[in-house]
mmCIF file of C-alpha atoms and ligand atoms in Angstrom:
data_model
loop_
_atom_site.group_PDB
_atom_site.id
_atom_site.type_symbol
_atom_site.label_atom_id
_atom_site.label_comp_id
_atom_site.label_asym_id
_atom_site.label_seq_id
_atom_site.Cartn_x
_atom_site.Cartn_y
_atom_site.Cartn_z
ATOM 1 C CA MET A 72 -3.358 -14.706 -23.084
ATOM 2 C CA THR A 73 -1.464 -12.579 -25.607
ATOM 3 C CA GLN A 74 2.297 -12.066 -25.633
ATOM 4 C CA GLN A 75 1.589 -8.501 -24.453
ATOM 5 C CA ASP A 76 0.104 -9.551 -21.112
ATOM 6 C CA SER A 77 1.905 -12.849 -20.535
ATOM 7 C CA GLU A 78 3.822 -13.512 -17.332
ATOM 8 C CA ILE A 79 7.531 -12.845 -16.961
ATOM 9 C CA VAL A 80 9.997 -14.984 -15.020
ATOM 10 C CA VAL A 81 13.400 -13.572 -14.129
ATOM 11 C CA LEU A 82 16.084 -16.007 -12.955
ATOM 12 C CA THR A 83 18.961 -14.277 -11.193
ATOM 13 C CA GLY A 84 22.405 -15.465 -10.155
ATOM 14 C CA ALA A 85 25.471 -14.048 -8.449
ATOM 15 C CA GLY A 86 26.317 -11.829 -11.460
ATOM 16 C CA ILE A 87 23.377 -9.494 -10.763
ATOM 17 C CA SER A 88 24.917 -8.646 -7.387
ATOM 18 C CA ALA A 89 28.485 -8.233 -8.696
ATOM 19 C CA GLU A 90 27.966 -4.503 -9.290
ATOM 20 C CA SER A 91 26.854 -4.208 -5.655
ATOM 21 C CA GLY A 92 30.358 -5.356 -4.728
ATOM 22 C CA LEU A 93 29.538 -8.995 -3.942
ATOM 23 C CA ALA A 94 31.829 -11.702 -5.279
ATOM 24 C CA THR A 95 30.382 -14.293 -7.652
ATOM 25 C CA PHE A 96 31.110 -17.993 -7.104
ATOM 26 C CA ARG A 97 33.165 -19.006 -10.094
ATOM 27 C CA SER A 98 35.273 -15.927 -10.796
ATOM 28 C CA THR A 99 38.983 -16.083 -9.974
ATOM 29 C CA ASP A 100 38.456 -14.144 -6.736
ATOM 30 C CA GLY A 101 35.209 -16.069 -6.149
ATOM 31 C CA LEU A 102 33.308 -16.534 -2.937
ATOM 32 C CA TRP A 103 34.812 -19.919 -2.223
ATOM 33 C CA ASN A 104 38.340 -18.816 -3.126
ATOM 34 C CA ASN A 105 39.799 -19.619 0.261
ATOM 35 C CA HIS A 106 37.543 -22.564 0.967
ATOM 36 C CA LYS A 107 36.821 -25.903 -0.640
ATOM 37 C CA VAL A 108 33.202 -26.211 -1.784
ATOM 38 C CA GLU A 109 33.139 -29.683 -0.183
ATOM 39 C CA ASP A 110 33.976 -28.087 3.197
ATOM 40 C CA VAL A 111 31.288 -25.410 3.274
ATOM 41 C CA ALA A 112 28.474 -26.085 0.821
ATOM 42 C CA THR A 113 27.586 -29.770 1.068
ATOM 43 C CA VAL A 114 25.350 -31.756 3.375
ATOM 44 C CA GLU A 115 28.330 -33.930 4.327
ATOM 45 C CA ALA A 116 30.386 -30.881 5.327
ATOM 46 C CA PHE A 117 27.648 -29.682 7.664
ATOM 47 C CA GLN A 118 27.293 -33.143 9.220
ATOM 48 C CA ARG A 119 31.071 -33.456 9.609
ATOM 49 C CA ASN A 120 31.882 -30.007 10.940
ATOM 50 C CA PRO A 121 28.845 -27.781 11.655
ATOM 51 C CA GLU A 122 30.959 -25.233 13.585
ATOM 52 C CA TYR A 123 33.110 -24.541 10.522
ATOM 53 C CA VAL A 124 30.107 -24.197 8.210
ATOM 54 C CA HIS A 125 28.270 -21.872 10.612
ATOM 55 C CA GLU A 126 31.405 -19.749 10.923
ATOM 56 C CA PHE A 127 31.756 -19.479 7.126
ATOM 57 C CA TYR A 128 28.210 -18.132 6.709
ATOM 58 C CA ASN A 129 28.326 -15.970 9.854
ATOM 59 C CA GLU A 130 31.430 -14.243 8.458
ATOM 60 C CA MET A 131 29.546 -13.460 5.248
ATOM 61 C CA LYS A 132 26.625 -11.756 6.981
ATOM 62 C CA PRO A 133 27.990 -8.242 7.678
ATOM 63 C CA GLU A 134 28.970 -7.707 4.031
ATOM 64 C CA LEU A 135 25.628 -8.961 2.728
ATOM 65 C CA LEU A 136 23.717 -6.926 5.310
ATOM 66 C CA GLN A 137 25.464 -3.732 4.207
ATOM 67 C CA ALA A 138 25.319 -4.332 0.433
ATOM 68 C CA LYS A 139 23.054 -2.061 -1.583
ATOM 69 C CA PRO A 140 20.980 -2.947 -4.650
ATOM 70 C CA ASN A 141 22.321 -1.748 -8.005
ATOM 71 C CA PRO A 142 20.451 -0.567 -11.135
ATOM 72 C CA ALA A 143 19.841 -4.166 -12.255
ATOM 73 C CA HIS A 144 17.943 -5.010 -9.045
ATOM 74 C CA LEU A 145 16.116 -1.675 -9.100
ATOM 75 C CA CYS A 146 14.896 -1.997 -12.680
ATOM 76 C CA LEU A 147 13.294 -5.371 -11.870
ATOM 77 C CA THR A 148 11.222 -3.624 -9.204
ATOM 78 C CA LYS A 149 10.225 -1.067 -11.826
ATOM 79 C CA LEU A 150 9.196 -3.958 -14.114
ATOM 80 C CA GLN A 151 7.081 -5.483 -11.350
ATOM 81 C CA GLN A 152 5.406 -2.141 -10.707
ATOM 82 C CA ALA A 153 4.638 -1.726 -14.420
ATOM 83 C CA PHE A 154 3.022 -5.188 -14.606
ATOM 84 C CA PRO A 155 1.558 -5.917 -11.170
ATOM 85 C CA GLY A 156 1.363 -9.645 -10.360
ATOM 86 C CA LYS A 157 2.911 -10.656 -13.685
ATOM 87 C CA VAL A 158 6.609 -10.676 -12.812
ATOM 88 C CA ASN A 159 8.218 -13.317 -10.586
ATOM 89 C CA ILE A 160 11.869 -13.346 -9.610
ATOM 90 C CA ILE A 161 13.485 -16.720 -9.013
ATOM 91 C CA THR A 162 16.833 -16.066 -7.402
ATOM 92 C CA GLN A 163 19.721 -18.403 -6.707
ATOM 93 C CA ASN A 164 21.235 -15.682 -4.548
ATOM 94 C CA ILE A 165 21.314 -15.904 -0.798
ATOM 95 C CA ASP A 166 21.665 -12.103 -0.480
ATOM 96 C CA THR A 167 18.538 -10.010 0.012
ATOM 97 C CA LEU A 168 19.218 -7.323 -2.601
ATOM 98 C CA HIS A 169 15.986 -7.934 -4.528
ATOM 99 C CA GLU A 170 14.004 -7.274 -1.349
ATOM 100 C CA LYS A 171 16.141 -4.219 -0.550
ATOM 101 C CA ALA A 172 15.341 -2.946 -4.051
ATOM 102 C CA GLY A 173 11.640 -3.232 -3.185
ATOM 103 C CA SER A 174 10.841 -6.332 -5.237
ATOM 104 C CA THR A 175 8.085 -8.749 -4.254
ATOM 105 C CA ASN A 176 7.375 -12.297 -5.486
ATOM 106 C CA VAL A 177 11.022 -13.243 -4.935
ATOM 107 C CA TRP A 178 11.646 -16.994 -4.662
ATOM 108 C CA HIS A 179 14.961 -17.840 -2.985
ATOM 109 C CA ILE A 180 15.450 -21.350 -4.364
ATOM 110 C CA HIS A 181 18.946 -21.678 -2.805
ATOM 111 C CA GLY A 182 17.907 -20.150 0.524
ATOM 112 C CA GLN A 183 18.774 -16.915 2.353
ATOM 113 C CA ILE A 184 21.749 -15.849 4.428
ATOM 114 C CA ASN A 185 19.484 -14.200 7.026
ATOM 115 C CA GLN A 186 17.624 -17.399 7.858
ATOM 116 C CA ALA A 187 18.342 -20.632 9.744
ATOM 117 C CA VAL A 188 16.157 -23.731 9.713
ATOM 118 C CA CYS A 189 15.630 -26.052 12.673
ATOM 119 C CA LEU A 190 16.382 -29.621 11.626
ATOM 120 C CA ASN A 191 14.182 -30.852 14.459
ATOM 121 C CA CYS A 192 10.920 -28.962 13.853
ATOM 122 C CA GLY A 193 11.405 -27.072 10.564
ATOM 123 C CA HIS A 194 11.043 -23.620 12.135
ATOM 124 C CA ILE A 195 12.632 -20.826 10.079
ATOM 125 C CA LEU A 196 14.522 -18.336 12.248
ATOM 126 C CA GLU A 197 15.014 -14.925 10.626
ATOM 127 C CA THR A 198 18.246 -13.356 11.879
ATOM 128 C CA TRP A 199 21.289 -11.371 10.805
ATOM 129 C CA SER A 200 23.038 -12.377 14.024
ATOM 130 C CA ASP A 201 25.423 -15.303 14.270
ATOM 131 C CA VAL A 202 23.904 -18.782 14.361
ATOM 132 C CA THR A 203 25.995 -21.483 16.055
ATOM 133 C CA THR A 204 25.803 -25.083 17.184
ATOM 134 C CA GLU A 205 24.509 -23.707 20.479
ATOM 135 C CA THR A 206 21.638 -21.673 19.074
ATOM 136 C CA VAL A 207 18.300 -22.692 20.572
ATOM 137 C CA CYS A 208 15.286 -23.024 18.278
ATOM 138 C CA PRO A 209 12.677 -20.507 19.480
ATOM 139 C CA ARG A 210 9.859 -22.923 18.607
ATOM 140 C CA CYS A 211 10.896 -26.408 19.827
ATOM 141 C CA GLU A 212 13.509 -25.004 22.238
ATOM 142 C CA ILE A 213 16.095 -27.630 21.298
ATOM 143 C CA ALA A 214 19.710 -26.456 20.996
ATOM 144 C CA GLY A 215 22.192 -27.437 18.306
ATOM 145 C CA MET A 216 19.739 -28.241 15.513
ATOM 146 C CA MET A 217 19.861 -24.993 13.536
ATOM 147 C CA LYS A 218 21.320 -25.127 10.013
ATOM 148 C CA PRO A 219 21.882 -22.089 7.787
ATOM 149 C CA ASN A 220 18.812 -21.989 5.506
ATOM 150 C CA ILE A 221 21.059 -22.350 2.493
ATOM 151 C CA VAL A 222 20.647 -25.144 -0.037
ATOM 152 C CA PHE A 223 23.818 -27.195 -0.093
ATOM 153 C CA PHE A 224 24.854 -29.527 -2.887
ATOM 154 C CA GLY A 225 22.823 -32.703 -2.543
ATOM 155 C CA GLU A 226 19.805 -30.943 -1.009
ATOM 156 C CA ASN A 227 16.492 -30.270 -2.692
ATOM 157 C CA LEU A 228 15.772 -26.726 -3.802
ATOM 158 C CA LEU A 229 13.068 -24.609 -2.164
ATOM 159 C CA TYR A 230 9.755 -23.617 -3.781
ATOM 160 C CA MET A 231 10.120 -26.043 -6.705
ATOM 161 C CA ASP A 232 6.364 -26.656 -7.129
ATOM 162 C CA LYS A 233 5.791 -22.933 -7.489
ATOM 163 C CA VAL A 234 8.810 -22.583 -9.794
ATOM 164 C CA ASP A 235 7.586 -25.393 -12.067
ATOM 165 C CA ARG A 236 4.216 -23.697 -12.452
ATOM 166 C CA LEU A 237 5.816 -20.327 -13.193
ATOM 167 C CA LEU A 238 8.224 -21.746 -15.792
ATOM 168 C CA ASN A 239 5.478 -23.608 -17.598
ATOM 169 C CA ARG A 240 3.180 -20.630 -17.996
ATOM 170 C CA CYS A 241 5.505 -17.663 -18.595
ATOM 171 C CA GLY A 242 5.707 -15.924 -21.981
ATOM 172 C CA LEU A 243 9.106 -14.386 -21.313
ATOM 173 C CA PHE A 244 12.035 -15.906 -19.417
ATOM 174 C CA ILE A 245 14.963 -13.665 -18.510
ATOM 175 C CA SER A 246 18.210 -14.988 -17.043
ATOM 176 C CA VAL A 247 20.573 -12.519 -15.384
ATOM 177 C CA GLY A 248 24.127 -13.150 -14.182
ATOM 178 C CA THR A 249 24.213 -16.903 -13.824
ATOM 179 C CA SER A 250 26.793 -19.268 -15.275
ATOM 180 C CA GLY A 251 24.219 -22.033 -15.824
ATOM 181 C CA VAL A 252 26.354 -24.784 -14.355
ATOM 182 C CA VAL A 253 24.345 -25.600 -11.233
ATOM 183 C CA PHE A 254 21.269 -27.796 -11.632
ATOM 184 C CA PRO A 255 18.316 -27.806 -11.542
ATOM 185 C CA ALA A 256 18.344 -23.991 -12.042
ATOM 186 C CA ALA A 257 20.506 -24.438 -15.152
ATOM 187 C CA ALA A 258 17.626 -26.326 -16.781
ATOM 188 C CA PHE A 259 14.951 -23.672 -16.131
ATOM 189 C CA VAL A 260 15.585 -21.976 -19.472
ATOM 190 C CA GLN A 261 14.996 -25.244 -21.290
ATOM 191 C CA ILE A 262 11.694 -25.829 -19.438
ATOM 192 C CA ALA A 263 10.471 -22.300 -20.179
ATOM 193 C CA LYS A 264 11.515 -22.497 -23.825
ATOM 194 C CA GLN A 265 9.827 -25.857 -24.323
ATOM 195 C CA ALA A 266 6.674 -24.376 -22.791
ATOM 196 C CA GLY A 267 6.760 -21.613 -25.421
ATOM 197 C CA ALA A 268 8.478 -18.684 -23.715
ATOM 198 C CA GLU A 269 10.834 -16.255 -25.410
ATOM 199 C CA THR A 270 14.197 -16.555 -23.609
ATOM 200 C CA CYS A 271 16.743 -13.794 -22.984
ATOM 201 C CA GLU A 272 20.137 -13.947 -21.307
ATOM 202 C CA PHE A 273 22.056 -11.106 -19.645
ATOM 203 C CA ASN A 274 25.675 -11.944 -18.888
ATOM 204 C CA LEU A 275 29.206 -10.686 -19.427
ATOM 205 C CA GLU A 276 29.936 -13.714 -21.598
ATOM 206 C CA ARG A 277 28.460 -16.744 -23.326
ATOM 207 C CA THR A 278 27.375 -19.486 -20.941
ATOM 208 C CA SER A 279 26.990 -23.217 -21.312
ATOM 209 C CA ASN A 280 23.231 -22.651 -21.736
ATOM 210 C CA ASN A 281 23.808 -20.534 -24.822
ATOM 211 C CA PHE A 282 21.782 -22.866 -27.029
ATOM 212 C CA TYR A 283 18.451 -22.291 -25.275
ATOM 213 C CA PHE A 284 18.416 -18.509 -25.392
ATOM 214 C CA ASP A 285 16.713 -16.605 -28.196
ATOM 215 C CA ARG A 286 18.473 -13.345 -27.374
ATOM 216 C CA HIS A 287 21.753 -12.443 -25.640
ATOM 217 C CA PHE A 288 22.676 -9.151 -24.017
ATOM 218 C CA PHE A 289 26.372 -9.071 -23.255
ATOM 219 C CA GLY A 290 27.728 -6.586 -20.709
ATOM 220 C CA PRO A 291 27.226 -5.614 -17.077
ATOM 221 C CA ALA A 292 23.613 -6.220 -16.082
ATOM 222 C CA GLY A 293 23.484 -2.819 -14.341
ATOM 223 C CA THR A 294 23.741 -1.258 -17.801
ATOM 224 C CA THR A 295 22.072 -3.754 -20.162
ATOM 225 C CA LEU A 296 19.065 -4.736 -18.030
ATOM 226 C CA PRO A 297 17.617 -1.259 -17.242
ATOM 227 C CA ARG A 298 17.701 -0.419 -20.960
ATOM 228 C CA PHE A 299 15.891 -3.656 -21.813
ATOM 229 C CA VAL A 300 13.306 -3.134 -19.058
ATOM 230 C CA ASP A 301 12.521 0.399 -20.250
ATOM 231 C CA GLU A 302 12.027 -0.876 -23.806
ATOM 232 C CA LEU A 303 9.852 -3.744 -22.591
ATOM 233 C CA ILE A 304 7.634 -1.422 -20.567
ATOM 234 C CA ALA A 305 7.313 0.969 -23.506
ATOM 235 C CA ALA A 306 6.486 -1.875 -25.918
ATOM 236 C CA ARG A 307 3.857 -3.500 -23.729
ATOM 237 C CA LYS A 308 2.053 -0.375 -22.493
HETATM 238 C C1 BJW B 286 27.651 -10.898 -14.703
HETATM 239 C C2 BJW B 286 28.172 -9.800 -14.091
HETATM 240 C C3 BJW B 286 27.609 -8.624 -14.342
HETATM 241 C C4 BJW B 286 29.451 -11.521 -13.461
HETATM 242 N N1 BJW B 286 26.535 -8.611 -15.161
HETATM 243 N N2 BJW B 286 26.659 -10.979 -15.503
HETATM 244 C C5 BJW B 286 22.191 -32.660 -13.078
HETATM 245 C C6 BJW B 286 23.423 -32.805 -13.692
HETATM 246 C C7 BJW B 286 24.598 -32.711 -12.970
HETATM 247 C C8 BJW B 286 24.580 -32.476 -11.595
HETATM 248 C C9 BJW B 286 23.361 -32.325 -10.986
HETATM 249 C C10 BJW B 286 22.196 -32.429 -11.725
HETATM 250 N N3 BJW B 286 21.156 -32.231 -10.869
HETATM 251 C C11 BJW B 286 21.663 -32.019 -9.627
HETATM 252 C C12 BJW B 286 23.003 -32.074 -9.669
HETATM 253 C C13 BJW B 286 23.939 -31.895 -8.515
HETATM 254 C C14 BJW B 286 24.205 -30.451 -8.154
HETATM 255 C C15 BJW B 286 24.841 -29.714 -9.329
HETATM 256 O O1 BJW B 286 24.211 -28.943 -10.016
HETATM 257 N N4 BJW B 286 26.123 -29.916 -9.538
HETATM 258 C C16 BJW B 286 26.814 -29.218 -10.620
HETATM 259 C C17 BJW B 286 27.838 -28.260 -10.032
HETATM 260 C C18 BJW B 286 27.387 -30.215 -11.544
HETATM 261 N N5 BJW B 286 22.989 -29.761 -7.714
HETATM 262 C C19 BJW B 286 22.506 -29.902 -6.490
HETATM 263 O O2 BJW B 286 23.023 -30.628 -5.676
HETATM 264 C C20 BJW B 286 21.247 -29.126 -6.152
HETATM 265 N N6 BJW B 286 20.286 -29.973 -5.541
HETATM 266 C C21 BJW B 286 19.577 -30.861 -6.227
HETATM 267 O O3 BJW B 286 19.643 -30.953 -7.437
HETATM 268 O O4 BJW B 286 18.746 -31.639 -5.436
HETATM 269 C C22 BJW B 286 18.176 -32.806 -6.030
HETATM 270 C C23 BJW B 286 19.239 -33.866 -6.033
HETATM 271 C C24 BJW B 286 19.845 -34.209 -4.850
HETATM 272 C C25 BJW B 286 20.829 -35.197 -4.853
HETATM 273 C C26 BJW B 286 21.214 -35.796 -6.035
HETATM 274 C C27 BJW B 286 20.604 -35.418 -7.242
HETATM 275 C C28 BJW B 286 19.593 -34.445 -7.230
HETATM 276 C C29 BJW B 286 21.552 -28.060 -5.113
HETATM 277 C C30 BJW B 286 22.350 -26.948 -5.643
HETATM 278 C C31 BJW B 286 22.638 -25.948 -4.539
HETATM 279 C C32 BJW B 286 23.571 -24.869 -5.005
HETATM 280 N N7 BJW B 286 24.004 -24.095 -3.913
HETATM 281 C C33 BJW B 286 25.006 -23.073 -4.142
HETATM 282 C C34 BJW B 286 25.802 -22.806 -2.854
HETATM 283 C C35 BJW B 286 25.066 -22.115 -1.773
HETATM 284 C C36 BJW B 286 25.971 -21.935 -0.626
HETATM 285 C C37 BJW B 286 26.795 -20.685 -0.675
HETATM 286 O O5 BJW B 286 26.211 -19.627 -0.974
HETATM 287 O O6 BJW B 286 27.976 -20.746 -0.360
HETATM 288 O O7 BJW B 286 24.380 -21.911 -4.660
HETATM 289 S S1 BJW B 286 26.182 -23.494 -5.376
HETATM 290 C C38 BJW B 286 26.441 -21.862 -5.934
HETATM 291 O O8 BJW B 286 26.212 -21.878 -7.357
HETATM 292 C C39 BJW B 286 25.322 -21.017 -5.286
HETATM 293 C C40 BJW B 286 24.757 -20.314 -6.494
HETATM 294 O O9 BJW B 286 23.414 -19.956 -6.259
HETATM 295 C C41 BJW B 286 24.928 -21.326 -7.602
HETATM 296 C C42 BJW B 286 24.885 -20.747 -8.995
HETATM 297 O O10 BJW B 286 25.944 -19.878 -9.209
HETATM 298 P P1 BJW B 286 25.727 -18.577 -10.093
HETATM 299 O O11 BJW B 286 24.748 -17.697 -9.441
HETATM 300 O O12 BJW B 286 25.437 -18.979 -11.480
HETATM 301 O O13 BJW B 286 27.165 -17.871 -9.967
HETATM 302 P P2 BJW B 286 28.498 -18.073 -10.850
HETATM 303 O O14 BJW B 286 29.613 -17.483 -10.107
HETATM 304 O O15 BJW B 286 28.630 -19.491 -11.274
HETATM 305 O O16 BJW B 286 28.219 -17.237 -12.172
HETATM 306 C C43 BJW B 286 28.092 -15.836 -12.175
HETATM 307 C C44 BJW B 286 27.798 -15.387 -13.574
HETATM 308 O O17 BJW B 286 27.564 -14.006 -13.573
HETATM 309 C C45 BJW B 286 28.935 -15.651 -14.573
HETATM 310 O O18 BJW B 286 28.403 -16.286 -15.731
HETATM 311 C C46 BJW B 286 29.469 -14.241 -14.895
HETATM 312 O O19 BJW B 286 29.927 -14.129 -16.240
HETATM 313 C C47 BJW B 286 28.242 -13.411 -14.665
HETATM 314 N N8 BJW B 286 28.487 -12.020 -14.278
HETATM 315 N N9 BJW B 286 29.322 -10.203 -13.321
HETATM 316 C C48 BJW B 286 26.105 -9.768 -15.727
HETATM 317 N N10 BJW B 286 28.030 -7.455 -13.804
#
């Protein structure tokens, strides 16, 4: 396979949704600003106080439901349409802005806000409505076993077999709007680079993963990414 027709992997983080009005995690006004991470995003927190954790994610739903994709999300759909089947998006985001932008092959490795998983039978419930400790699983019909389908600290990521295959065979790895501090996603660039991919980073600033990127594009992704995508499409066609 030549560089021209090689596969592309795009890893996205909270920064790609910042221009859609959604707070990132580690900015000063970040998503957890009024909450301790240990109280809302760990397995222990959910075991200790499931009501509180459900409430935290239920409160987030209306904003995420209403949010609209920005030019960075939209240009990735354009990239997928230009190279059908060759572009996969691995997202750490629990919002659904890639899907709203029309993207396919989106792998939500940290889960989705509009899903809950039954800890009894594994059923995935798709819903934008509130999920509580009283919610009944529509499959096994047991109440009180639904957990937000969000990957907490200490839990395994979703779709990792697929992700490993994609990282090891892509020719181009693009990271957009992620600080690179949460593992294992922070190590994806290293895996792709060691497998031979060219690596590009889009961020407002240098990240701790600086070393593994061949090229950096500093600035808001809604401006820098569409320009890059247009050039990539023109160069490969
Ligand atoms: C813009 C922009 C604009 C702004 N344009 N850019 C190895 C070493 C050390 C620790 C570990 C390790 N392996 C595993 C761990 C433990 C842990 C971990 O990583 N800890 C670190 C914090 C030290 N990882 C885990 O527990 C993971 N599970 C796991 O590894 O399982 C196996 C295992 C289990 C047990 C033991 C050992 C191994 C699970 C991680 C789950 C992460 N979940 C969260 C929370 C979800 C809940 C919620 O939504 O509330 O997912 S954490 C949070 O961070 C969220 C995000 O997806 C994730 C990444 O954040 P992201 O997207 O990078 O956002 P920010 O805010 O950090 O950065 C935004 C960036 O955008 C910034 O750089 C801005 O500059 C930029 N930006 N505007 C472009 N317009």
